[in-house]
PDB file of C-alpha atoms in Angstrom:
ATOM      1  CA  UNK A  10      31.100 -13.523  24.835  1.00 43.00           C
ATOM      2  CA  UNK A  11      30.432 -14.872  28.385  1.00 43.00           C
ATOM      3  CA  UNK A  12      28.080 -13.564  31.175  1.00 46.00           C
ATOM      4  CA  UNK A  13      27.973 -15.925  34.528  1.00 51.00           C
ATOM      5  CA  UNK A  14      29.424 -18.731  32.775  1.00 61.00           C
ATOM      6  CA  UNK A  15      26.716 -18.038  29.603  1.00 64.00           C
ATOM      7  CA  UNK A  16      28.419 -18.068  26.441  1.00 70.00           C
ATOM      8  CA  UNK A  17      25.578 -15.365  25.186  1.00 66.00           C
ATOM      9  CA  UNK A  18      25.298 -16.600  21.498  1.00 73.00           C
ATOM     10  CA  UNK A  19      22.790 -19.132  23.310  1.00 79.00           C
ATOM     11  CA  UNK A  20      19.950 -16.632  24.217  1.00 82.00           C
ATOM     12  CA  UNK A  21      20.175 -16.160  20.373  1.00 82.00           C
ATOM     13  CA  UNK A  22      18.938 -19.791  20.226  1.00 84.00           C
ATOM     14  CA  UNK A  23      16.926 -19.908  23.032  1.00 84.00           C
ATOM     15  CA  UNK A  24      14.646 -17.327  21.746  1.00 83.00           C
ATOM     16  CA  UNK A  25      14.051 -19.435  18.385  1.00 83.00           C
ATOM     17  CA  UNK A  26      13.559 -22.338  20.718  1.00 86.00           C
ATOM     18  CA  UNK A  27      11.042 -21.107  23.151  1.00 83.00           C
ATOM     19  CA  UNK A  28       9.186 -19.525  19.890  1.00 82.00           C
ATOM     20  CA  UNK A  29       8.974 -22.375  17.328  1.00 84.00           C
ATOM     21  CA  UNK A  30       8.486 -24.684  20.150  1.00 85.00           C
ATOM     22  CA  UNK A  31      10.019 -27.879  17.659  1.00 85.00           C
ATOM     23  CA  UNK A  32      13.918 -28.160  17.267  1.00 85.00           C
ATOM     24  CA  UNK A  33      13.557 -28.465  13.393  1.00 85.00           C
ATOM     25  CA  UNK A  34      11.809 -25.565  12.909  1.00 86.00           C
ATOM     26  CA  UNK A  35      14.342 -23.795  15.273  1.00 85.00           C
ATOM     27  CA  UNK A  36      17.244 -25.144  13.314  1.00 86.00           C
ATOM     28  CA  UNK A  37      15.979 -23.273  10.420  1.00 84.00           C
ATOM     29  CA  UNK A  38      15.315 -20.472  12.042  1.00 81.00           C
ATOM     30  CA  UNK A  39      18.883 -20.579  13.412  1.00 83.00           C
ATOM     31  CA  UNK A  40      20.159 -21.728   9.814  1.00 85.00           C
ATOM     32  CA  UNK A  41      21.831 -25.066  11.403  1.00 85.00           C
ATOM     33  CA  UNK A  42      21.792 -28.805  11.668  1.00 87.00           C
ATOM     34  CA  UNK A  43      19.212 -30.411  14.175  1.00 85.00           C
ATOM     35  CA  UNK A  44      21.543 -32.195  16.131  1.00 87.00           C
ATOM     36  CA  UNK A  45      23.548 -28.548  16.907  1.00 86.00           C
ATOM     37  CA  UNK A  46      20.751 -27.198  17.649  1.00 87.00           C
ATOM     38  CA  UNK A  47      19.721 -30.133  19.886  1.00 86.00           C
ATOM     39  CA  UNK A  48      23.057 -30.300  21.292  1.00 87.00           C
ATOM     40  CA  UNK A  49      22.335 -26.118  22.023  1.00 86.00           C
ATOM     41  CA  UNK A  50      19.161 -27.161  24.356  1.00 86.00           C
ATOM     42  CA  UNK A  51      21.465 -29.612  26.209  1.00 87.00           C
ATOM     43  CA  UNK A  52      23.651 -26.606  26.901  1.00 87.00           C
ATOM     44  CA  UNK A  53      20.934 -24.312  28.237  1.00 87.00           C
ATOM     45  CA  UNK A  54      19.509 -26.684  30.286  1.00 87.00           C
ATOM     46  CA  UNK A  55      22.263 -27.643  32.183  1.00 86.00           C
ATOM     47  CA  UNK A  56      22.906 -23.938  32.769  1.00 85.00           C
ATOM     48  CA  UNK A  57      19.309 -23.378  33.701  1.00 85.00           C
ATOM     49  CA  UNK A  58      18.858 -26.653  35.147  1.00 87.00           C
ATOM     50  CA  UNK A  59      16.006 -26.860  34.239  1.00 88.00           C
ATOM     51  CA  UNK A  60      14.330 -29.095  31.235  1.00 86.00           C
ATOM     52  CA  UNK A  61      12.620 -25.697  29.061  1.00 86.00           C
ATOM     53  CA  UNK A  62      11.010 -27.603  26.500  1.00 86.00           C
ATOM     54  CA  UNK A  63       9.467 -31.305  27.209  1.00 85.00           C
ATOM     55  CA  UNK A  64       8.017 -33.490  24.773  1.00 84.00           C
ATOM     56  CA  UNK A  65       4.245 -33.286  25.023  1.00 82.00           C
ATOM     57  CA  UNK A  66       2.587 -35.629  22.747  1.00 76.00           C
ATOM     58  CA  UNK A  67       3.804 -34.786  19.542  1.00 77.00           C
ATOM     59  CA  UNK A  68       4.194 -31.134  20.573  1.00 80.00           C
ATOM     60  CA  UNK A  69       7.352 -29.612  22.902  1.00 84.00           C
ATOM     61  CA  UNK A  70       6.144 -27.866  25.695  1.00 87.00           C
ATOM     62  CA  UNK A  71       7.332 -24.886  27.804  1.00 85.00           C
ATOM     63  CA  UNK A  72       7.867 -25.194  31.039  1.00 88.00           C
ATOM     64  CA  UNK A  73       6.990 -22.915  33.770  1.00 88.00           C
ATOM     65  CA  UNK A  74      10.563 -21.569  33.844  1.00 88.00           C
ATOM     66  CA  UNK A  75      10.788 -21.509  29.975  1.00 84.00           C
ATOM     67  CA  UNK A  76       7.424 -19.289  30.153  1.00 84.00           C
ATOM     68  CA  UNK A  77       8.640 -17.115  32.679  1.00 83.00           C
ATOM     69  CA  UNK A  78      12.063 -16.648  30.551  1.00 83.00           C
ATOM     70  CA  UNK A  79      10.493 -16.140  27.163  1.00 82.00           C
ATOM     71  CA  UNK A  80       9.385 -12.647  27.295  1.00 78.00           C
ATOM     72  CA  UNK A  81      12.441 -11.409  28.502  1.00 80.00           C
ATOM     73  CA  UNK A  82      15.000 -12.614  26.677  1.00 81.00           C
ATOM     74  CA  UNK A  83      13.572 -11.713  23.637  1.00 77.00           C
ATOM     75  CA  UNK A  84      13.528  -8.047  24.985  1.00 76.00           C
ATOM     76  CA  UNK A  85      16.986  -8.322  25.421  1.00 77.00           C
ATOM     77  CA  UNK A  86      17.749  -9.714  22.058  1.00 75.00           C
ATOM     78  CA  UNK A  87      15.390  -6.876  20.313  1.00 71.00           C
ATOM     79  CA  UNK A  88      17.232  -3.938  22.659  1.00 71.00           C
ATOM     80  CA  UNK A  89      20.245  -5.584  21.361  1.00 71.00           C
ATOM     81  CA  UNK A  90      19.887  -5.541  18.055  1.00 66.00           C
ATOM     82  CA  UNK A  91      18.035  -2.286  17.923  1.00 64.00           C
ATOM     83  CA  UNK A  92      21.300  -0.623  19.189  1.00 64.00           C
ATOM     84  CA  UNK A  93      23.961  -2.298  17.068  1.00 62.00           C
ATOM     85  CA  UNK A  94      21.703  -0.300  14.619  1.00 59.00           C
ATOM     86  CA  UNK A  95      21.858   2.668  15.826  1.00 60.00           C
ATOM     87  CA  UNK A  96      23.106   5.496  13.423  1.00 58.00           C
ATOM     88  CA  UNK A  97      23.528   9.125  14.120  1.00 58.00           C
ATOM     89  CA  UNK A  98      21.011  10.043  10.728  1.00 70.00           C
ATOM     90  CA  UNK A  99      19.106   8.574   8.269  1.00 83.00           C
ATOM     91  CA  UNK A 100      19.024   9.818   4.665  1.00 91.00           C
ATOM     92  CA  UNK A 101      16.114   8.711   2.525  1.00 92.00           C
ATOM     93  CA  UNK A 102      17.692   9.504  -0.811  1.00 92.00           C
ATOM     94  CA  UNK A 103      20.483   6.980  -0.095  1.00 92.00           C
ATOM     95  CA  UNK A 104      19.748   4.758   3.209  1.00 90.00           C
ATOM     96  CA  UNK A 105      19.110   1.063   2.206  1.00 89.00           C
ATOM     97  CA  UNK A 106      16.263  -0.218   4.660  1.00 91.00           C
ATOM     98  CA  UNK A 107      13.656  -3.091   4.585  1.00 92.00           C
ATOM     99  CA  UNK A 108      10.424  -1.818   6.543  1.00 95.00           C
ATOM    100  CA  UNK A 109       7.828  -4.213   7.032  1.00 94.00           C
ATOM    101  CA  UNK A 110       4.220  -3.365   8.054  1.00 95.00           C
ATOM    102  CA  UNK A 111       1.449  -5.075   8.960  1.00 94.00           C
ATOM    103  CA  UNK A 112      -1.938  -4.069   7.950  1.00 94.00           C
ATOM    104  CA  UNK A 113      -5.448  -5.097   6.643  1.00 92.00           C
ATOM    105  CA  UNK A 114      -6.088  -5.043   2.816  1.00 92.00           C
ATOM    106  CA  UNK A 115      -8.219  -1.538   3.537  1.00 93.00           C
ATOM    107  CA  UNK A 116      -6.027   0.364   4.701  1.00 95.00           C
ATOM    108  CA  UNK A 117      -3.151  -1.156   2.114  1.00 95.00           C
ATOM    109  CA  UNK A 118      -5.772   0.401  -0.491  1.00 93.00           C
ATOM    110  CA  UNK A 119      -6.697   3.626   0.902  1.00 94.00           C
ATOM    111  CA  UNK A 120      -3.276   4.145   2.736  1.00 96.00           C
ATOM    112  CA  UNK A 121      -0.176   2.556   1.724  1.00 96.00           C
ATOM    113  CA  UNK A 122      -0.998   2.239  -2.035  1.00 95.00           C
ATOM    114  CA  UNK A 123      -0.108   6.204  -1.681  1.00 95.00           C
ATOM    115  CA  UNK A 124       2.732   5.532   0.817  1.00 96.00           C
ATOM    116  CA  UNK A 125       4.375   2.893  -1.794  1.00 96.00           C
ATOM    117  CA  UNK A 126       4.608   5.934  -4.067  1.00 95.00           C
ATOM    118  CA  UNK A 127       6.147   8.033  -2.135  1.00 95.00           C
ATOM    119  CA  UNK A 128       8.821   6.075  -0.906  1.00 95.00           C
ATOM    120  CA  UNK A 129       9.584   5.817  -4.668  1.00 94.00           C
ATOM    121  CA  UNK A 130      10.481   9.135  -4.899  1.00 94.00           C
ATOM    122  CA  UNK A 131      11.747  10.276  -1.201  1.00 95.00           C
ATOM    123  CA  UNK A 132      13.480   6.550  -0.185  1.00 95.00           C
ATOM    124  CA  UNK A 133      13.958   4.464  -3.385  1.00 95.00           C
ATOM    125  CA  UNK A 134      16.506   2.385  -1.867  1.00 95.00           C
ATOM    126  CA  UNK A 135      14.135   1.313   0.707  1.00 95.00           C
ATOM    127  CA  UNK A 136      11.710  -2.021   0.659  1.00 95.00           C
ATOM    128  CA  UNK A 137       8.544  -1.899   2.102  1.00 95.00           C
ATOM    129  CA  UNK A 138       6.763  -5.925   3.008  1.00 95.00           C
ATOM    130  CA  UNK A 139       2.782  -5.505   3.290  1.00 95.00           C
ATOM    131  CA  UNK A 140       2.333  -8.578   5.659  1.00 91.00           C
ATOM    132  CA  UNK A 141      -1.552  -9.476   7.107  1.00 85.00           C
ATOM    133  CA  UNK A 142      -2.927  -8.954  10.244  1.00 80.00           C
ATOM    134  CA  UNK A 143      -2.478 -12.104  12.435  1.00 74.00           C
ATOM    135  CA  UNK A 144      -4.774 -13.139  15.359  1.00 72.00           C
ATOM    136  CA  UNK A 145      -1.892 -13.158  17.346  1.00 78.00           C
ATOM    137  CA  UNK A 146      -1.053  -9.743  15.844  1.00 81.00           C
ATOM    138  CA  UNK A 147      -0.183  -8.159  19.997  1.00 80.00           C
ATOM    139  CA  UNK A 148       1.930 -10.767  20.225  1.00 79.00           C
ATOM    140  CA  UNK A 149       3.783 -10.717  17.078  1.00 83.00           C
ATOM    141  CA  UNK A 150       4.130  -6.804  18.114  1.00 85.00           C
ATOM    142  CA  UNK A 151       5.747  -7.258  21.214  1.00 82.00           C
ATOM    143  CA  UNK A 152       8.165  -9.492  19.582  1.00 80.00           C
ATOM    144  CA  UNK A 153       9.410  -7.428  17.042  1.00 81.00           C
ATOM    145  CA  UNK A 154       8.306  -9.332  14.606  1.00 84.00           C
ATOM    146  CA  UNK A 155       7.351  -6.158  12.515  1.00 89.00           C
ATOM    147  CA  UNK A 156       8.268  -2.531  11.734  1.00 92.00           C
ATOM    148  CA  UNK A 157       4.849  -0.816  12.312  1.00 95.00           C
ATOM    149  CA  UNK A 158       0.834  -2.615  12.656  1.00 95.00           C
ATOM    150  CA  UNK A 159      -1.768  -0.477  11.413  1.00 95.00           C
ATOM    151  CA  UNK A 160      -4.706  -1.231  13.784  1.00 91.00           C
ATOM    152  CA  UNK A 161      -8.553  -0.110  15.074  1.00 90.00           C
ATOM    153  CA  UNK A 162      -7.313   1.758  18.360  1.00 90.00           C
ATOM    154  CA  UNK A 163      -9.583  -0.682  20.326  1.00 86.00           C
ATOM    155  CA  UNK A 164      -7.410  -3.373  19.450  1.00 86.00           C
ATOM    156  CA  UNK A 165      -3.727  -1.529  20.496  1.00 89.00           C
ATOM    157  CA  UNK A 166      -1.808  -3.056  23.841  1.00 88.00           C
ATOM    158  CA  UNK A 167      -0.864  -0.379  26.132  1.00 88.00           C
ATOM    159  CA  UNK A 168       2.520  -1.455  26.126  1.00 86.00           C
ATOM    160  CA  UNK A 169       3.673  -0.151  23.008  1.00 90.00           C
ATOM    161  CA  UNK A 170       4.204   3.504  21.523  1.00 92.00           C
ATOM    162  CA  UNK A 171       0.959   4.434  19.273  1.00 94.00           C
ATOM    163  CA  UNK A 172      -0.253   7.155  17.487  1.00 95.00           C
ATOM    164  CA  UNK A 173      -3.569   8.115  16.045  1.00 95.00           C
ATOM    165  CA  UNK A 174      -3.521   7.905  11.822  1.00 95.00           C
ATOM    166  CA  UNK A 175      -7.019   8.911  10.518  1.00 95.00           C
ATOM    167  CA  UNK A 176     -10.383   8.402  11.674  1.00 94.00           C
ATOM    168  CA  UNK A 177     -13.034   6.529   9.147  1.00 94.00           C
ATOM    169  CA  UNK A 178     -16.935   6.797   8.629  1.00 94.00           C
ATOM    170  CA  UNK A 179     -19.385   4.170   7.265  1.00 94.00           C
ATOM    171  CA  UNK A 180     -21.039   3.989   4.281  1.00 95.00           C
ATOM    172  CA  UNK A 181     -23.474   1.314   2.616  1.00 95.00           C
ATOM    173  CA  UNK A 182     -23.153   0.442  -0.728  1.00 96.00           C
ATOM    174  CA  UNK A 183     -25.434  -1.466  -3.238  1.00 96.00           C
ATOM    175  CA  UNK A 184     -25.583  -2.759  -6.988  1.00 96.00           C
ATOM    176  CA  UNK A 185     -26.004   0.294  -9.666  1.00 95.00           C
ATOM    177  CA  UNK A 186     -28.497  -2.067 -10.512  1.00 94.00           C
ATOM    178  CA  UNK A 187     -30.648  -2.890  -7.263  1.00 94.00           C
ATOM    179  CA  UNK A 188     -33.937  -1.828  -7.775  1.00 91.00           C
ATOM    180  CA  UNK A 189     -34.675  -2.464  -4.208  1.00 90.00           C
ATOM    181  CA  UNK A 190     -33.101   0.496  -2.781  1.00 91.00           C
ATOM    182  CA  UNK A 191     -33.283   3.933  -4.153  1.00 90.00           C
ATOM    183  CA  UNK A 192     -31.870   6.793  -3.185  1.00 89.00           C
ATOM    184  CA  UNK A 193     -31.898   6.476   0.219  1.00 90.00           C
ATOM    185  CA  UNK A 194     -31.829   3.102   2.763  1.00 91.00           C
ATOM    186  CA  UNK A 195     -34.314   3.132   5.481  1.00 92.00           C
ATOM    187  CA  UNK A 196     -33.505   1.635   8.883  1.00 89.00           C
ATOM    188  CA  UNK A 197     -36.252  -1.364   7.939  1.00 91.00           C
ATOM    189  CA  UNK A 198     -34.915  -1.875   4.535  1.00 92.00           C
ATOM    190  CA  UNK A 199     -31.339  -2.110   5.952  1.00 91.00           C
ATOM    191  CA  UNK A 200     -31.891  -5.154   8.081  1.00 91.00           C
ATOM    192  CA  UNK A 201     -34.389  -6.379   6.001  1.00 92.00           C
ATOM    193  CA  UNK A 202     -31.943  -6.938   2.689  1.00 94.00           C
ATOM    194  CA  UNK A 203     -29.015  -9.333   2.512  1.00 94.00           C
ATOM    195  CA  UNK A 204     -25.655  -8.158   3.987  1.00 94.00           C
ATOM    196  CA  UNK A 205     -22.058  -8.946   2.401  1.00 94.00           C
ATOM    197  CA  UNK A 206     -19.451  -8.901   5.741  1.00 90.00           C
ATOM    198  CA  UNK A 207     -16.057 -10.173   6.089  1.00 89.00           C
ATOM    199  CA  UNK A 208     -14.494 -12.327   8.174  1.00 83.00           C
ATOM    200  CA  UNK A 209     -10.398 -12.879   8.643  1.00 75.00           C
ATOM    201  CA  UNK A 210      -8.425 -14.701  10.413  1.00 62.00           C
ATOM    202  CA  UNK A 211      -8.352 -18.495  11.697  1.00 56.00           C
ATOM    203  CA  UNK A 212     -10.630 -17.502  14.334  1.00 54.00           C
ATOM    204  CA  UNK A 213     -13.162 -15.540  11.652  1.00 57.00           C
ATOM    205  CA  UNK A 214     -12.718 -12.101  13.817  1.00 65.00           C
ATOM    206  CA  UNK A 215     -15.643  -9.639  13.448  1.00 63.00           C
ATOM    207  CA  UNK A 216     -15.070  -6.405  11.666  1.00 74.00           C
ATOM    208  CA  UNK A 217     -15.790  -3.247  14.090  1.00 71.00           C
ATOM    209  CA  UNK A 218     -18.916  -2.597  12.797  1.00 76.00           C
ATOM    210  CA  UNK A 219     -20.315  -6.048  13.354  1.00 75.00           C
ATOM    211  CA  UNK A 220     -18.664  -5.741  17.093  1.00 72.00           C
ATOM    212  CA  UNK A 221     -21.033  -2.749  16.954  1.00 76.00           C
ATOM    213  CA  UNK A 222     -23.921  -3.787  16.268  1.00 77.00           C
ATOM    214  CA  UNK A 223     -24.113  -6.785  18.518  1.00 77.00           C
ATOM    215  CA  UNK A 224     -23.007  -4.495  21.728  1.00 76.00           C
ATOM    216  CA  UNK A 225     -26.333  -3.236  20.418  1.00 73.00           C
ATOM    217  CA  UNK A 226     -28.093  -5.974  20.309  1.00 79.00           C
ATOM    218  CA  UNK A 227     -28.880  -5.504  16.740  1.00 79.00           C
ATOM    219  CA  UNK A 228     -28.442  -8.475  14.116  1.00 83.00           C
ATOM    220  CA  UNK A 229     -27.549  -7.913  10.529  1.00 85.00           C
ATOM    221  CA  UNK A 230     -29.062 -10.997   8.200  1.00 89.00           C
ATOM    222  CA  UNK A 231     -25.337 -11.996   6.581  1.00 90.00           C
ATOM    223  CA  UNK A 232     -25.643 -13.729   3.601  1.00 94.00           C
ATOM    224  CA  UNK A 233     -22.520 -13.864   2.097  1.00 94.00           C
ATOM    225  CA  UNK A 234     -18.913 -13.854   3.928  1.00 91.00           C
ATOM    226  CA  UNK A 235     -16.229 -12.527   2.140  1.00 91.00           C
ATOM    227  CA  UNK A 236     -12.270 -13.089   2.897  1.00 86.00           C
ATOM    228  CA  UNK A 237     -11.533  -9.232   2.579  1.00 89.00           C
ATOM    229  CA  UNK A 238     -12.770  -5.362   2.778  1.00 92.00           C
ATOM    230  CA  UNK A 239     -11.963  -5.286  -1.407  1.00 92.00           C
ATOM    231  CA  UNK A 240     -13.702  -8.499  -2.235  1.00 93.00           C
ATOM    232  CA  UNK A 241     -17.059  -6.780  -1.123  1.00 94.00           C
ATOM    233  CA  UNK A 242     -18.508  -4.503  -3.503  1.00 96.00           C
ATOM    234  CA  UNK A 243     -17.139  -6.590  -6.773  1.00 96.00           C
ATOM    235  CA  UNK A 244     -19.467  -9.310  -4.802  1.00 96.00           C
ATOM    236  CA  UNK A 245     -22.564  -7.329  -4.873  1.00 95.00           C
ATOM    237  CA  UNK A 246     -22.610  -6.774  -8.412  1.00 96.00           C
ATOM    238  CA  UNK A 247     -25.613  -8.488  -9.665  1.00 96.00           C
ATOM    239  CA  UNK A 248     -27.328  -8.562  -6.378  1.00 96.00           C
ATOM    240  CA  UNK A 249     -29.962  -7.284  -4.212  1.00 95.00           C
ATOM    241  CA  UNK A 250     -27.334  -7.526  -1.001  1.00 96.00           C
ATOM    242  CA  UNK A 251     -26.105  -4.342   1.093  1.00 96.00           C
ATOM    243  CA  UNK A 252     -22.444  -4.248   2.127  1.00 95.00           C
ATOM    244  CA  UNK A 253     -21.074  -1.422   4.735  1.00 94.00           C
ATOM    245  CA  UNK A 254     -17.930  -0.507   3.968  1.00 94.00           C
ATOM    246  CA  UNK A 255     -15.299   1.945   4.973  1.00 95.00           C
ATOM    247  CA  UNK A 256     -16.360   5.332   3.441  1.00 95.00           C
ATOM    248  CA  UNK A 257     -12.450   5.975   1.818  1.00 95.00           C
ATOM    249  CA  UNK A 258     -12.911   2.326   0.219  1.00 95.00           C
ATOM    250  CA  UNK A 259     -15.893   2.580  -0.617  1.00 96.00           C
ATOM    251  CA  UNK A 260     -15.402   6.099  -3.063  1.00 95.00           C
ATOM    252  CA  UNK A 261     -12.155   4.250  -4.392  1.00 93.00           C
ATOM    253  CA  UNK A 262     -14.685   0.984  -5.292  1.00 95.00           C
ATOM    254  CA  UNK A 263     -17.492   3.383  -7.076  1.00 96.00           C
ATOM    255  CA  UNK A 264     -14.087   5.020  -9.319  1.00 94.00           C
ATOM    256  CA  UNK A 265     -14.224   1.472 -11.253  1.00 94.00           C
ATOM    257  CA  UNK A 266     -17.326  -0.930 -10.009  1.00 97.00           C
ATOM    258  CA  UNK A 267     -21.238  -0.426 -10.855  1.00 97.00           C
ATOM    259  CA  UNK A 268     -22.202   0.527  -7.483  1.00 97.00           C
ATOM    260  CA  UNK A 269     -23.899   3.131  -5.654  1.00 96.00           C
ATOM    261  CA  UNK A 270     -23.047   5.036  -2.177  1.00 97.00           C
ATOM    262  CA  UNK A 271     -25.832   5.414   0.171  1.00 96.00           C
ATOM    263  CA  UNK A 272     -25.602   6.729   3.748  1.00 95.00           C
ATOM    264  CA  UNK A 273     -25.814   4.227   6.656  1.00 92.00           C
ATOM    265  CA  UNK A 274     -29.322   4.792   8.099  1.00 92.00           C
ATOM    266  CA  UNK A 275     -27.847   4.754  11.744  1.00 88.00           C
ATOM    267  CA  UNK A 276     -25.076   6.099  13.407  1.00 87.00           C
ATOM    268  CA  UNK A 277     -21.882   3.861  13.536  1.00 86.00           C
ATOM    269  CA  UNK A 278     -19.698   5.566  15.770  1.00 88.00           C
ATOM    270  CA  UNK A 279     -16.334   6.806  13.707  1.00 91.00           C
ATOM    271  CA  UNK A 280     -13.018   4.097  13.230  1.00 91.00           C
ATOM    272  CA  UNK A 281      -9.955   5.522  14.704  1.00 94.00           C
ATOM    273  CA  UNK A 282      -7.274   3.854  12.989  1.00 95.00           C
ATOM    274  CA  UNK A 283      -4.126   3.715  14.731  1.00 95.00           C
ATOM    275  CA  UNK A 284      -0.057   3.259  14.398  1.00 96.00           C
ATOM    276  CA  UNK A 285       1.985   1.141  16.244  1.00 95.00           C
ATOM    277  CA  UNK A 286       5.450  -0.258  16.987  1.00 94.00           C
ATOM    278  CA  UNK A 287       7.777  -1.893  18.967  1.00 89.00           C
ATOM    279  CA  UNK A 288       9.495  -0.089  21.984  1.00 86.00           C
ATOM    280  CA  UNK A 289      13.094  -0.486  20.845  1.00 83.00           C
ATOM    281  CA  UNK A 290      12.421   1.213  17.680  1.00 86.00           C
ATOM    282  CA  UNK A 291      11.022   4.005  19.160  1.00 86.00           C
ATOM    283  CA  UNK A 292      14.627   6.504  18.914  1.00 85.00           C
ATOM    284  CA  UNK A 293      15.608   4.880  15.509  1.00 87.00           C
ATOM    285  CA  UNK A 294      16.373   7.381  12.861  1.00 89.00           C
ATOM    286  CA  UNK A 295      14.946   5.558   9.793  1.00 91.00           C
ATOM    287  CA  UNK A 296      11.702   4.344  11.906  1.00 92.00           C
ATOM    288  CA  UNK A 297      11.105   7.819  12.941  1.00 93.00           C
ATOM    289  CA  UNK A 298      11.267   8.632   9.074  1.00 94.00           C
ATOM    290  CA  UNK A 299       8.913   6.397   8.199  1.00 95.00           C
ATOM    291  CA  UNK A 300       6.565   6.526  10.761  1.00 95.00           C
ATOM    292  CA  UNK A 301       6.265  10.810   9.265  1.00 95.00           C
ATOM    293  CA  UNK A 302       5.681   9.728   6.060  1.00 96.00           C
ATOM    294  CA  UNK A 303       2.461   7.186   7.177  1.00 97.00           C
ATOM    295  CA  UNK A 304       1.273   9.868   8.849  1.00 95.00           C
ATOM    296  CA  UNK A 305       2.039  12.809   6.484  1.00 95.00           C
ATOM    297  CA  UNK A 306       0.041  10.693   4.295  1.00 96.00           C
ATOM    298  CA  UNK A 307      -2.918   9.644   6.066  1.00 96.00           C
ATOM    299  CA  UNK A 308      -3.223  13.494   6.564  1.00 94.00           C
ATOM    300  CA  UNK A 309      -3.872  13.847   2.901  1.00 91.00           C
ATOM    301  CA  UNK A 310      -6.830  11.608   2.764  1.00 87.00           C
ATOM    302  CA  UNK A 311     -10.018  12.483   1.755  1.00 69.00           C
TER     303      UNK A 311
END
């Protein structure tokens, strides 16, 4: 099909170009041979006049044009697709659907561990993909690269539909063992033992609690630095270290681990997790489904 002389296939490619930024990567993406997809750019540029991508170094560039163009056409492309898929109903019991949702390994444990079961029973035609939270995770978002992002609400765009899941307390948990603490943690002894804290991402992103506390101007003495919210209390068995963790993880941790709950001897204000998705799923029948059974869920916890 042709729109102002564009045969409209090409936007197809030109949103895999202007993302992978590299023709062989695109060519994959596209599932064909380099020099089609090279022969592809030719095409668009002439139409655009315009180069889109330059060679940079070792790197392809976009140019100002190319920038300017990449954010829409990939809205067009996602409003596209999102209403060749339209259908008048979805039925759990029979639909065949991949969803794929993007969250950190907490809330996988306290959240979709439960969800996974249920979909069993209500959907069992249905895949669900557990993929990680990205530092580029707004942008991945906006691109559709994902069903739904379970995220802190401080770190939602605006642009995008949300809703609120379940709020989370903070809770500091110790060794079974650690005859430094008993049955309480004073303020002094709290920043005077050994933290565990994680760290993900490329970029090593603070956790919100660690955001917290520097706002404050208060400084934690971290000791260890663990890859994940699970890997925390298995790591402080043995030691004399302190790890707070999300309360809901933390009780799930205690069921098999020799640790001990303790309250956190200040007040961390409350995590507000939060749902979110692309626009152009918004109406869809089997998204809507979904998105009642996260939060039918995270209604139950406790």
């Amino acid at each position: 099909m042709r729109f102002n002389r564009l045969d409209l296939n090409l936007l197809v490619a030109l949103d895999a170009l202007l993302t992978e930024q590299n023709i062989t990567r695109a060519a994959e993406r596209l599932n064909l041979s380099q020099s089609a997809t090279s022969g592809i750019l030719g095409r668009l540029r002439d139409y655009f006049d315009d180069d889109l991508l330059v060679q940079v170094g070792r790197k392809m560039e976009p140019t100002l044009l190319a920038q300017q163009l990449a954010g829409p056409i990939r809205e067009l492309i996602l409003q596209i697709q999102s209403t060749l898929a339209i259908t008048s109903s979805f039925d759990p019991q029979t639909a065949q659907r991949a969803f794929k949702i993007c969250a950190s390994d907490y809330v996988s444990s306290v959240l979709l561990t439960q969800v996974v079961r249920e979909r069993e029973q209500r959907a069992p035609n249905t895949t669900m993909e557990i993929m990680p939270q990205y530092d580029d995770i707004q942008v991945r978002l906006r691109r559709g690269e994902f069903d739904f992002v379970v995220i802190p609400q401080q770190l939602a765009v605006d642009d995008q539909p949300s809703s609120v899941l379940f709020e989370e307390s903070y809770t500091c948990v110790v060794w079974e063992g650690n005859d430094k603490v008993g049955d309480t943690l004073s303020l002094e002894q709290y920043f005077e033992l050994g933290h565990i804290a994680p760290r993900f991402g490329a970029s090593r992103q603070p956790t919100f609690e660690e955001w917290f506390f520097k706002q404050h101007g208060m400084k934690r003495r971290v000791e260890v630095i663990a890859s994940s919210f699970s890997t925390m209390a298995p790591l402080l068995v043995g030691t004399s270290l302190v790890a707070t963790m999300h309360t809901h993880l933390a009780k799930r941790s205690a069921e098999y681990l020799p640790i001990r709950l303790l309250p956190v001897p200040l007040e961390i204000p409350k995590l507000t997790e939060c749902l979110q998705w692309p626009r152009h799923l918004e109406n869809d029948p089997g998204h809507i489904w979904m998105r009642q059974l996260l939060q039918e869920t995270a209604s139950k916890l406790v």
